[in-house]
Amino acid sequence: MVHEKDLALLVDLYELAMAQAYWAEGMHDTAVFSLFFRELPKNRNFVLACGQQHVATVIETLKFSREHIKRLEGLDRFQPEFLEWLGKFRFSGHIRAVPEGTPLFPQEPLLEIEAPIAEAQILESLVMNYVHLESVLASKAVRVRLAAGERPVVDFGMRRMHGVDAAHRSVRAFRLAGLAGTSNVLAGLDYGLTVSGTMAHSFVQAYPDEMDAFKVYARLYPGTTLLVDTYDTRRAVRRIADWLKRDSGARVSAIRLDSGDLEAEARDCRAILDEAGLQDVRIMASGGLDEYRISRLVAAGVPIDGFGVGTAIGASNDAPALELAYKLTEYGGLPRMKNSSGKQSFPGGKQVFRQYDRDGRMKGDVIGGREEVFDGDPLLRPVMKHGVVLVSAVDSLDQQVEYAAASIRSLPAAYLALEPAEPFPVVISAYLRALQADALKRIRG
């Protein structure tokens, strides 16, 4: 398990090797690195950017301890003078980032880092890891939430996530995406998302009669949700309905279906509950759900009141990776760019201007140079100056959740659908295109 005090060593080797080369060559000029993606993941109409402000708080305290330096000495790759420099490392640069929960499109920077080149280079993998995980999971979770409409979605994904760090940080992304709760106790408490859960089949199996299990659970947790599909779903619900009619003190708020034909079982269970006068007992569903299954259930009018989703959001199993790029766009005041086939980038520091129609719907973005001005709201905002987080510029998590919800609502309807929409209108400014041409001319001599 990675401890926060050790995050300075969470680098790829080449980042330290390049930092030493910059140091050895006296290359201490200011660089600008931009974090962006070139293409949307499969079936995504936007990426919900998450983690880009969060990581600034990590960078602020990043340092190489004596133990870190000693371990690096053991690699026999670094000069003692460089390791001495590394031991004094504190990030001294600036970071501009879009707000947490901002819908973004290809080529739009999630953040830009401006710092002495070695400092900015060392941060590459750490920054990408933080932003990648949270953005990928938030982008999947928001699709599931949109498919469910007004029905709540609860995160059940911890057990199938790729490590405990992902299981913890994912809940922050899920809250920004609009999920209603999580089964993850630690992360739910840490990130202010309602902790929610029912029971496992093992609890029912541990009792000689499933009704004994149900009654014990309802007595211990009044208003609980009972998992009813361990043996025979319909029989279990009939028995629960008969018990609740006879025992006026028993309180059960919902039943949960976790397998089988969810549509048929939900309809039959709803009929059984309604016939018993238990219209207030809701039906929750889980078990291999994703946005497509949920959408079909909702469209068919199946009487399911909420969903628990695990693997689909925990692993973003249809599109688990976002091809993030962390590219040098300026060094020593001169534009820099990559020009390899299919991976050409735009040089220079940037700003993204988001434009809206009269109804407050997003209608297009302009990516311009850092000093350019266009109509619309500039998305990249300073979150760190001279290595210090600007507390007044970083919203609280509650504010970030509100911003994310408003931003998602402002998307045109086509981009909220599960089907791929036409590419969102993103214009690259004439200045950036000219800067790219000039940079290419200089590179080619």
Short mmCIF file of C-alpha atoms in Angstrom, two decimals:
data_model
loop_
_atom_site.label_atom_id
_atom_site.label_comp_id
_atom_site.label_asym_id
_atom_site.label_seq_id
_atom_site.Cartn_x
_atom_site.Cartn_y
_atom_site.Cartn_z
CA MET A 1 0.00 0.00 0.00
CA VAL A 2 1.32 3.46 -0.89
CA HIS A 3 1.42 5.90 2.01
CA GLU A 4 1.01 9.60 1.33
CA LYS A 5 4.44 10.32 2.77
CA ASP A 6 5.96 8.14 0.02
CA LEU A 7 4.19 9.73 -2.95
CA ALA A 8 7.36 11.56 -3.98
CA LEU A 9 8.79 8.20 -5.07
CA LEU A 10 5.67 7.37 -7.06
CA VAL A 11 7.37 8.37 -10.29
CA ASP A 12 8.48 6.59 -13.42
CA LEU A 13 12.24 6.23 -13.49
CA TYR A 14 12.64 8.33 -16.61
CA GLU A 15 11.16 11.35 -14.82
CA LEU A 16 13.96 11.31 -12.26
CA ALA A 17 16.52 10.51 -14.95
CA MET A 18 15.41 13.47 -17.07
CA ALA A 19 15.28 15.72 -14.02
CA GLN A 20 18.91 14.84 -13.31
CA ALA A 21 19.82 15.56 -16.93
CA TYR A 22 18.10 18.96 -16.79
CA TRP A 23 19.88 19.69 -13.50
CA ALA A 24 23.26 18.57 -14.83
CA GLU A 25 22.90 20.71 -17.96
CA GLY A 26 21.80 23.78 -16.06
CA MET A 27 18.35 23.73 -17.69
CA HIS A 28 16.35 25.57 -15.05
CA ASP A 29 14.10 27.70 -17.25
CA THR A 30 10.34 27.73 -16.82
CA ALA A 31 8.33 25.08 -18.64
CA VAL A 32 4.61 24.72 -19.28
CA PHE A 33 3.11 21.22 -19.31
CA SER A 34 -0.48 20.62 -20.38
CA LEU A 35 -2.64 17.63 -19.37
CA PHE A 36 -5.28 16.73 -21.96
CA PHE A 37 -6.70 13.84 -24.00
CA ARG A 38 -6.85 13.52 -27.77
CA GLU A 39 -9.89 11.25 -28.10
CA LEU A 40 -12.96 10.44 -26.06
CA PRO A 41 -13.13 6.91 -24.61
CA LYS A 42 -15.50 4.43 -26.22
CA ASN A 43 -19.16 5.47 -26.10
CA ARG A 44 -18.44 8.66 -24.15
CA ASN A 45 -19.81 12.01 -25.22
CA PHE A 46 -17.70 13.90 -22.69
CA VAL A 47 -15.22 13.29 -19.90
CA LEU A 48 -16.16 14.52 -16.44
CA ALA A 49 -12.85 15.99 -15.29
CA CYS A 50 -12.05 15.03 -11.71
CA GLY A 51 -8.91 15.02 -9.59
CA GLN A 52 -7.12 17.94 -11.24
CA GLN A 53 -7.62 20.29 -8.30
CA HIS A 54 -7.42 17.47 -5.79
CA VAL A 55 -3.89 16.59 -6.90
CA ALA A 56 -2.69 20.15 -6.23
CA THR A 57 -3.15 19.53 -2.50
CA VAL A 58 -0.94 16.45 -2.82
CA ILE A 59 1.76 18.35 -4.73
CA GLU A 60 1.87 21.07 -2.09
CA THR A 61 3.31 18.69 0.53
CA LEU A 62 5.40 16.53 -1.78
CA LYS A 63 9.00 16.00 -0.62
CA PHE A 64 11.79 13.44 -0.73
CA SER A 65 12.70 12.25 2.74
CA ARG A 66 16.12 11.03 3.85
CA GLU A 67 14.82 7.48 3.54
CA HIS A 68 13.72 8.19 -0.04
CA ILE A 69 17.15 9.57 -0.92
CA LYS A 70 18.84 6.55 0.64
CA ARG A 71 16.70 4.20 -1.43
CA LEU A 72 17.46 6.14 -4.60
CA GLU A 73 21.18 5.90 -3.84
CA GLY A 74 20.77 2.13 -4.02
CA LEU A 75 19.78 2.38 -7.69
CA ASP A 76 23.32 3.60 -8.46
CA ARG A 77 22.01 5.96 -11.15
CA PHE A 78 22.03 9.38 -9.56
CA GLN A 79 24.83 11.78 -8.72
CA PRO A 80 25.20 12.74 -5.05
CA GLU A 81 24.77 16.44 -5.89
CA PHE A 82 21.49 15.73 -7.69
CA LEU A 83 20.23 13.67 -4.77
CA GLU A 84 21.10 16.59 -2.51
CA TRP A 85 19.01 18.83 -4.77
CA LEU A 86 16.21 16.28 -4.70
CA GLY A 87 16.30 16.24 -0.91
CA LYS A 88 15.53 19.96 -0.94
CA PHE A 89 12.78 19.62 -3.56
CA ARG A 90 9.58 21.54 -2.95
CA PHE A 91 7.34 22.37 -5.87
CA SER A 92 7.67 26.10 -6.52
CA GLY A 93 5.50 26.54 -9.59
CA HIS A 94 1.95 27.43 -10.57
CA ILE A 95 -1.03 25.26 -11.48
CA ARG A 96 -4.16 26.27 -13.35
CA ALA A 97 -6.98 23.74 -13.55
CA VAL A 98 -10.60 23.48 -14.61
CA PRO A 99 -13.07 23.08 -11.72
CA GLU A 100 -13.76 19.58 -10.46
CA GLY A 101 -16.73 18.08 -12.28
CA THR A 102 -16.26 20.00 -15.56
CA PRO A 103 -17.38 18.19 -18.75
CA LEU A 104 -14.47 18.32 -21.21
CA PHE A 105 -13.73 17.33 -24.80
CA PRO A 106 -10.63 16.39 -26.81
CA GLN A 107 -7.64 18.76 -26.76
CA GLU A 108 -8.99 20.75 -23.79
CA PRO A 109 -6.51 20.96 -20.90
CA LEU A 110 -7.66 19.62 -17.57
CA LEU A 111 -4.74 21.46 -16.00
CA GLU A 112 -1.53 23.26 -16.88
CA ILE A 113 1.61 23.28 -14.77
CA GLU A 114 4.16 26.09 -15.02
CA ALA A 115 7.43 25.53 -13.17
CA PRO A 116 11.17 24.97 -13.61
CA ILE A 117 11.30 22.08 -16.06
CA ALA A 118 12.76 19.47 -13.69
CA GLU A 119 10.08 20.18 -11.08
CA ALA A 120 7.26 19.87 -13.59
CA GLN A 121 8.73 16.71 -15.11
CA ILE A 122 8.90 14.91 -11.76
CA LEU A 123 5.14 15.38 -11.30
CA GLU A 124 4.09 13.73 -14.57
CA SER A 125 3.03 10.24 -13.50
CA LEU A 126 1.60 11.27 -10.15
CA VAL A 127 -0.60 13.93 -11.75
CA MET A 128 -1.74 11.60 -14.50
CA ASN A 129 -2.58 8.83 -12.06
CA TYR A 130 -4.72 11.06 -9.86
CA VAL A 131 -6.62 12.67 -12.71
CA HIS A 132 -6.95 9.50 -14.78
CA LEU A 133 -8.55 7.38 -12.08
CA GLU A 134 -11.09 9.92 -10.91
CA SER A 135 -12.00 11.16 -14.39
CA VAL A 136 -12.47 7.67 -15.83
CA LEU A 137 -14.66 6.51 -12.96
CA ALA A 138 -16.69 9.73 -12.76
CA SER A 139 -17.30 9.62 -16.52
CA LYS A 140 -18.67 6.08 -16.26
CA ALA A 141 -20.69 6.74 -13.12
CA VAL A 142 -22.42 9.78 -14.57
CA ARG A 143 -23.65 7.67 -17.51
CA VAL A 144 -25.13 5.15 -15.10
CA ARG A 145 -26.74 7.91 -13.08
CA LEU A 146 -28.21 9.56 -16.18
CA ALA A 147 -29.61 6.22 -17.36
CA ALA A 148 -31.40 5.78 -14.02
CA GLY A 149 -33.19 9.12 -14.32
CA GLU A 150 -34.69 10.11 -10.99
CA ARG A 151 -33.97 6.72 -9.41
CA PRO A 152 -30.99 6.70 -7.01
CA VAL A 153 -27.82 4.79 -7.83
CA VAL A 154 -25.61 3.41 -5.07
CA ASP A 155 -21.98 2.35 -5.49
CA PHE A 156 -21.37 -1.33 -4.71
CA GLY A 157 -18.03 -1.51 -6.51
CA MET A 158 -15.32 -1.65 -3.85
CA ARG A 159 -14.61 -5.38 -3.94
CA ARG A 160 -13.84 -5.42 -7.67
CA MET A 161 -11.82 -2.22 -7.90
CA HIS A 162 -8.15 -2.25 -8.77
CA GLY A 163 -6.70 -1.77 -5.30
CA VAL A 164 -7.68 -0.05 -2.08
CA ASP A 165 -6.49 3.38 -3.25
CA ALA A 166 -8.87 3.20 -6.20
CA ALA A 167 -11.67 1.97 -3.96
CA HIS A 168 -11.21 4.97 -1.68
CA ARG A 169 -10.68 7.76 -4.21
CA SER A 170 -13.43 6.48 -6.50
CA VAL A 171 -16.12 7.53 -4.05
CA ARG A 172 -15.09 11.14 -4.38
CA ALA A 173 -15.55 10.81 -8.14
CA PHE A 174 -18.89 9.05 -7.68
CA ARG A 175 -20.16 11.86 -5.49
CA LEU A 176 -19.22 14.41 -8.16
CA ALA A 177 -21.00 12.24 -10.73
CA GLY A 178 -24.22 12.42 -8.70
CA LEU A 179 -24.48 8.96 -7.15
CA ALA A 180 -26.74 8.77 -4.11
CA GLY A 181 -24.67 6.55 -1.87
CA THR A 182 -21.90 4.01 -1.44
CA SER A 183 -21.41 0.76 0.45
CA ASN A 184 -17.79 1.83 1.16
CA VAL A 185 -17.80 2.97 4.79
CA LEU A 186 -14.38 4.65 4.96
CA ALA A 187 -14.70 6.55 1.70
CA GLY A 188 -18.32 7.45 2.33
CA LEU A 189 -17.40 9.00 5.67
CA ASP A 190 -14.33 10.72 4.24
CA TYR A 191 -16.11 12.22 1.23
CA GLY A 192 -19.55 12.87 2.67
CA LEU A 193 -21.47 10.37 0.54
CA THR A 194 -24.32 8.52 2.22
CA VAL A 195 -23.23 5.07 3.38
CA SER A 196 -25.79 2.52 2.29
CA GLY A 197 -26.06 -1.27 2.26
CA THR A 198 -28.30 -4.26 2.83
CA MET A 199 -27.10 -7.79 3.58
CA ALA A 200 -25.31 -10.62 1.80
CA HIS A 201 -26.76 -13.99 0.85
CA SER A 202 -24.51 -15.55 3.50
CA PHE A 203 -26.59 -13.96 6.27
CA VAL A 204 -29.73 -15.60 4.94
CA GLN A 205 -27.93 -18.91 4.41
CA ALA A 206 -26.63 -18.91 7.98
CA TYR A 207 -30.19 -19.33 9.35
CA PRO A 208 -32.27 -22.51 9.11
CA ASP A 209 -35.18 -20.46 7.74
CA GLU A 210 -34.75 -17.30 5.67
CA MET A 211 -37.60 -15.64 7.57
CA ASP A 212 -35.57 -15.91 10.75
CA ALA A 213 -32.79 -13.97 9.02
CA PHE A 214 -35.22 -11.34 7.76
CA LYS A 215 -36.84 -10.83 11.16
CA VAL A 216 -33.50 -10.53 12.96
CA TYR A 217 -32.27 -7.95 10.47
CA ALA A 218 -35.46 -5.92 10.60
CA ARG A 219 -35.39 -5.93 14.40
CA LEU A 220 -31.75 -4.79 14.51
CA TYR A 221 -32.09 -2.29 11.65
CA PRO A 222 -35.66 -0.92 11.45
CA GLY A 223 -36.48 0.27 7.95
CA THR A 224 -33.84 -1.99 6.41
CA THR A 225 -33.68 -3.47 2.91
CA LEU A 226 -33.98 -7.25 2.68
CA LEU A 227 -32.18 -9.34 0.05
CA VAL A 228 -34.86 -11.74 -1.17
CA ASP A 229 -33.37 -13.87 -3.95
CA THR A 230 -31.24 -16.38 -2.02
CA TYR A 231 -33.61 -19.28 -2.74
CA ASP A 232 -36.99 -18.47 -4.30
CA THR A 233 -37.60 -14.74 -4.78
CA ARG A 234 -41.37 -14.74 -5.13
CA ARG A 235 -41.88 -17.13 -2.22
CA ALA A 236 -39.65 -14.99 -0.03
CA VAL A 237 -41.57 -11.83 -0.88
CA ARG A 238 -44.93 -13.51 -0.21
CA ARG A 239 -43.69 -14.62 3.19
CA ILE A 240 -42.34 -11.14 3.97
CA ALA A 241 -45.65 -9.58 2.90
CA ASP A 242 -47.65 -11.94 5.13
CA TRP A 243 -45.33 -11.20 8.08
CA LEU A 244 -45.50 -7.42 7.62
CA LYS A 245 -49.30 -7.53 7.45
CA ARG A 246 -49.46 -9.47 10.73
CA ASP A 247 -46.75 -7.59 12.62
CA SER A 248 -47.54 -3.89 12.70
CA GLY A 249 -44.28 -3.15 14.50
CA ALA A 250 -42.04 -4.59 11.80
CA ARG A 251 -40.45 -2.00 9.52
CA VAL A 252 -38.96 -2.86 6.13
CA SER A 253 -38.36 -0.07 3.64
CA ALA A 254 -37.34 -2.14 0.60
CA ILE A 255 -36.51 -5.49 -0.87
CA ARG A 256 -33.51 -6.08 -3.10
CA LEU A 257 -33.28 -8.24 -6.21
CA ASP A 258 -29.79 -9.36 -7.15
CA SER A 259 -30.21 -12.00 -9.86
CA GLY A 260 -32.48 -13.58 -12.41
CA ASP A 261 -34.87 -11.86 -14.77
CA LEU A 262 -35.04 -8.50 -13.01
CA GLU A 263 -37.95 -7.24 -15.09
CA ALA A 264 -40.20 -10.24 -14.47
CA GLU A 265 -39.24 -10.56 -10.83
CA ALA A 266 -39.70 -6.85 -10.12
CA ARG A 267 -43.16 -6.83 -11.69
CA ASP A 268 -44.25 -9.94 -9.77
CA CYS A 269 -42.81 -8.70 -6.48
CA ARG A 270 -44.46 -5.31 -6.91
CA ALA A 271 -47.79 -7.03 -7.46
CA ILE A 272 -47.32 -9.18 -4.34
CA LEU A 273 -46.42 -6.17 -2.20
CA ASP A 274 -49.23 -4.00 -3.56
CA GLU A 275 -51.80 -6.75 -3.02
CA ALA A 276 -50.72 -6.84 0.61
CA GLY A 277 -51.12 -3.08 0.91
CA LEU A 278 -47.35 -2.54 1.08
CA GLN A 279 -47.07 0.12 -1.60
CA ASP A 280 -44.47 1.96 0.49
CA VAL A 281 -42.02 -0.96 0.35
CA ARG A 282 -39.65 -0.15 -2.48
CA ILE A 283 -37.79 -2.47 -4.83
CA MET A 284 -34.04 -2.11 -5.32
CA ALA A 285 -32.03 -4.00 -7.92
CA SER A 286 -28.38 -4.99 -8.31
CA GLY A 287 -26.34 -7.71 -9.96
CA GLY A 288 -24.30 -7.03 -13.09
CA LEU A 289 -26.03 -3.75 -13.87
CA ASP A 290 -24.64 -1.06 -16.15
CA GLU A 291 -26.11 1.97 -17.90
CA TYR A 292 -27.54 -0.09 -20.76
CA ARG A 293 -29.39 -2.61 -18.61
CA ILE A 294 -30.65 0.17 -16.37
CA SER A 295 -31.81 2.18 -19.37
CA ARG A 296 -33.77 -0.78 -20.73
CA LEU A 297 -35.41 -1.42 -17.36
CA VAL A 298 -36.37 2.24 -16.98
CA ALA A 299 -37.68 2.48 -20.56
CA ALA A 300 -39.82 -0.61 -20.01
CA GLY A 301 -41.41 0.94 -16.94
CA VAL A 302 -40.17 -1.81 -14.66
CA PRO A 303 -41.13 -0.99 -11.03
CA ILE A 304 -37.61 -0.69 -9.67
CA ASP A 305 -36.99 2.26 -7.38
CA GLY A 306 -33.19 2.30 -7.23
CA PHE A 307 -30.07 0.52 -8.35
CA GLY A 308 -26.85 -0.78 -6.82
CA VAL A 309 -24.02 -0.90 -9.33
CA GLY A 310 -20.66 -2.53 -8.77
CA THR A 311 -18.23 -3.74 -11.43
CA ALA A 312 -19.48 -1.45 -14.20
CA ILE A 313 -18.56 1.71 -12.33
CA GLY A 314 -15.81 0.29 -10.13
CA ALA A 315 -13.73 -0.82 -13.10
CA SER A 316 -15.36 1.27 -15.85
CA ASN A 317 -15.30 -2.05 -17.64
CA ASP A 318 -16.28 -0.91 -21.13
CA ALA A 319 -13.75 1.95 -21.26
CA PRO A 320 -11.24 1.58 -18.42
CA ALA A 321 -8.62 3.95 -19.78
CA LEU A 322 -8.42 7.57 -20.84
CA GLU A 323 -5.48 8.33 -23.12
CA LEU A 324 -4.25 11.28 -21.10
CA ALA A 325 -1.20 13.15 -22.37
CA TYR A 326 1.12 15.34 -20.29
CA LYS A 327 3.02 17.35 -22.85
CA LEU A 328 5.60 20.10 -22.78
CA THR A 329 4.07 23.07 -24.59
CA GLU A 330 6.53 25.84 -23.69
CA TYR A 331 10.11 26.08 -22.40
CA GLY A 332 12.25 29.13 -21.86
CA GLY A 333 9.52 31.31 -23.35
CA LEU A 334 9.48 29.38 -26.65
CA PRO A 335 6.60 27.16 -27.90
CA ARG A 336 7.22 23.41 -27.85
CA MET A 337 5.15 20.63 -29.39
CA LYS A 338 5.02 17.00 -30.42
CA ASN A 339 4.52 16.30 -34.12
CA SER A 340 4.49 12.51 -34.42
CA SER A 341 1.78 10.91 -36.53
CA GLY A 342 -1.60 10.93 -34.80
CA LYS A 343 -0.20 12.61 -31.71
CA GLN A 344 0.38 16.18 -32.81
CA SER A 345 -0.09 18.72 -30.05
CA PHE A 346 -0.62 22.46 -29.85
CA PRO A 347 2.17 24.52 -28.27
CA GLY A 348 1.93 27.28 -25.70
CA GLY A 349 -0.08 27.90 -22.56
CA LYS A 350 -3.83 27.77 -23.14
CA GLN A 351 -7.25 28.82 -21.96
CA VAL A 352 -10.63 27.24 -22.70
CA PHE A 353 -13.67 29.48 -23.14
CA ARG A 354 -17.06 27.83 -22.67
CA GLN A 355 -19.95 29.44 -24.50
CA TYR A 356 -23.66 29.06 -23.76
CA ASP A 357 -26.91 29.73 -25.58
CA ARG A 358 -29.80 31.83 -24.25
CA ASP A 359 -31.19 28.85 -22.35
CA GLY A 360 -27.92 28.29 -20.51
CA ARG A 361 -26.98 25.24 -22.58
CA MET A 362 -23.41 24.73 -23.65
CA LYS A 363 -23.07 25.47 -27.35
CA GLY A 364 -19.34 25.38 -28.00
CA ASP A 365 -15.83 25.88 -26.70
CA VAL A 366 -12.85 27.89 -27.91
CA ILE A 367 -9.32 26.79 -27.05
CA GLY A 368 -7.12 29.86 -27.20
CA GLY A 369 -3.72 30.99 -26.07
CA ARG A 370 -3.25 31.72 -22.38
CA GLU A 371 -3.43 35.50 -22.93
CA GLU A 372 -6.22 35.47 -25.52
CA VAL A 373 -9.75 36.57 -24.67
CA PHE A 374 -12.95 35.21 -26.21
CA ASP A 375 -16.62 35.28 -25.34
CA GLY A 376 -17.56 32.70 -22.74
CA ASP A 377 -16.41 31.52 -19.34
CA PRO A 378 -12.67 30.82 -18.98
CA LEU A 379 -12.37 27.33 -17.48
CA LEU A 380 -8.73 27.16 -16.41
CA ARG A 381 -8.32 28.92 -13.09
CA PRO A 382 -5.29 29.37 -10.81
CA VAL A 383 -5.31 26.82 -7.98
CA MET A 384 -1.64 27.06 -6.94
CA LYS A 385 0.88 29.90 -6.93
CA HIS A 386 4.56 29.47 -6.05
CA GLY A 387 3.88 25.98 -4.73
CA VAL A 388 1.07 27.02 -2.39
CA VAL A 389 -2.55 26.00 -2.92
CA LEU A 390 -4.85 28.99 -3.25
CA VAL A 391 -7.40 27.96 -0.66
CA SER A 392 -9.85 30.64 -1.78
CA ALA A 393 -9.70 29.31 -5.35
CA VAL A 394 -10.39 25.66 -4.53
CA ASP A 395 -14.02 25.01 -3.69
CA SER A 396 -15.17 22.72 -0.92
CA LEU A 397 -16.32 19.27 -1.98
CA ASP A 398 -19.95 20.30 -1.43
CA GLN A 399 -19.45 23.25 -3.79
CA GLN A 400 -17.71 21.03 -6.32
CA VAL A 401 -20.67 18.63 -6.26
CA GLU A 402 -23.07 21.51 -6.91
CA TYR A 403 -20.88 22.81 -9.75
CA ALA A 404 -20.66 19.35 -11.34
CA ALA A 405 -24.44 18.89 -11.21
CA ALA A 406 -25.03 22.30 -12.80
CA SER A 407 -22.39 21.67 -15.47
CA ILE A 408 -23.89 18.32 -16.41
CA ARG A 409 -27.37 19.86 -16.61
CA SER A 410 -26.02 22.49 -19.00
CA LEU A 411 -25.00 19.90 -21.58
CA PRO A 412 -27.25 19.61 -24.64
CA ALA A 413 -29.56 16.60 -24.47
CA ALA A 414 -27.66 14.68 -27.14
CA TYR A 415 -24.56 14.58 -24.94
CA LEU A 416 -26.52 13.21 -21.99
CA ALA A 417 -27.69 10.21 -24.00
CA LEU A 418 -25.97 6.82 -24.02
CA GLU A 419 -25.56 6.85 -27.79
CA PRO A 420 -22.56 8.62 -29.32
CA ALA A 421 -23.39 12.19 -30.33
CA GLU A 422 -21.79 14.36 -32.96
CA PRO A 423 -18.49 15.82 -31.72
CA PHE A 424 -19.05 18.81 -29.49
CA PRO A 425 -18.03 22.04 -31.26
CA VAL A 426 -14.48 22.91 -30.15
CA VAL A 427 -12.61 25.61 -32.04
CA ILE A 428 -8.84 26.01 -31.94
CA SER A 429 -7.93 29.69 -32.15
CA ALA A 430 -6.07 31.10 -35.14
CA TYR A 431 -3.30 32.18 -32.78
CA LEU A 432 -2.68 28.61 -31.57
CA ARG A 433 -2.68 27.30 -35.13
CA ALA A 434 -0.19 29.97 -36.17
CA LEU A 435 1.94 29.19 -33.11
CA GLN A 436 1.92 25.54 -34.10
CA ALA A 437 3.01 26.35 -37.65
CA ASP A 438 5.81 28.58 -36.35
CA ALA A 439 6.98 25.91 -33.94
CA LEU A 440 7.04 23.31 -36.69
CA LYS A 441 9.03 25.66 -38.92
CA ARG A 442 11.57 26.25 -36.15
CA ILE A 443 11.86 22.51 -35.39
CA ARG A 444 12.47 21.69 -39.05
CA GLY A 445 15.00 24.48 -39.38
#
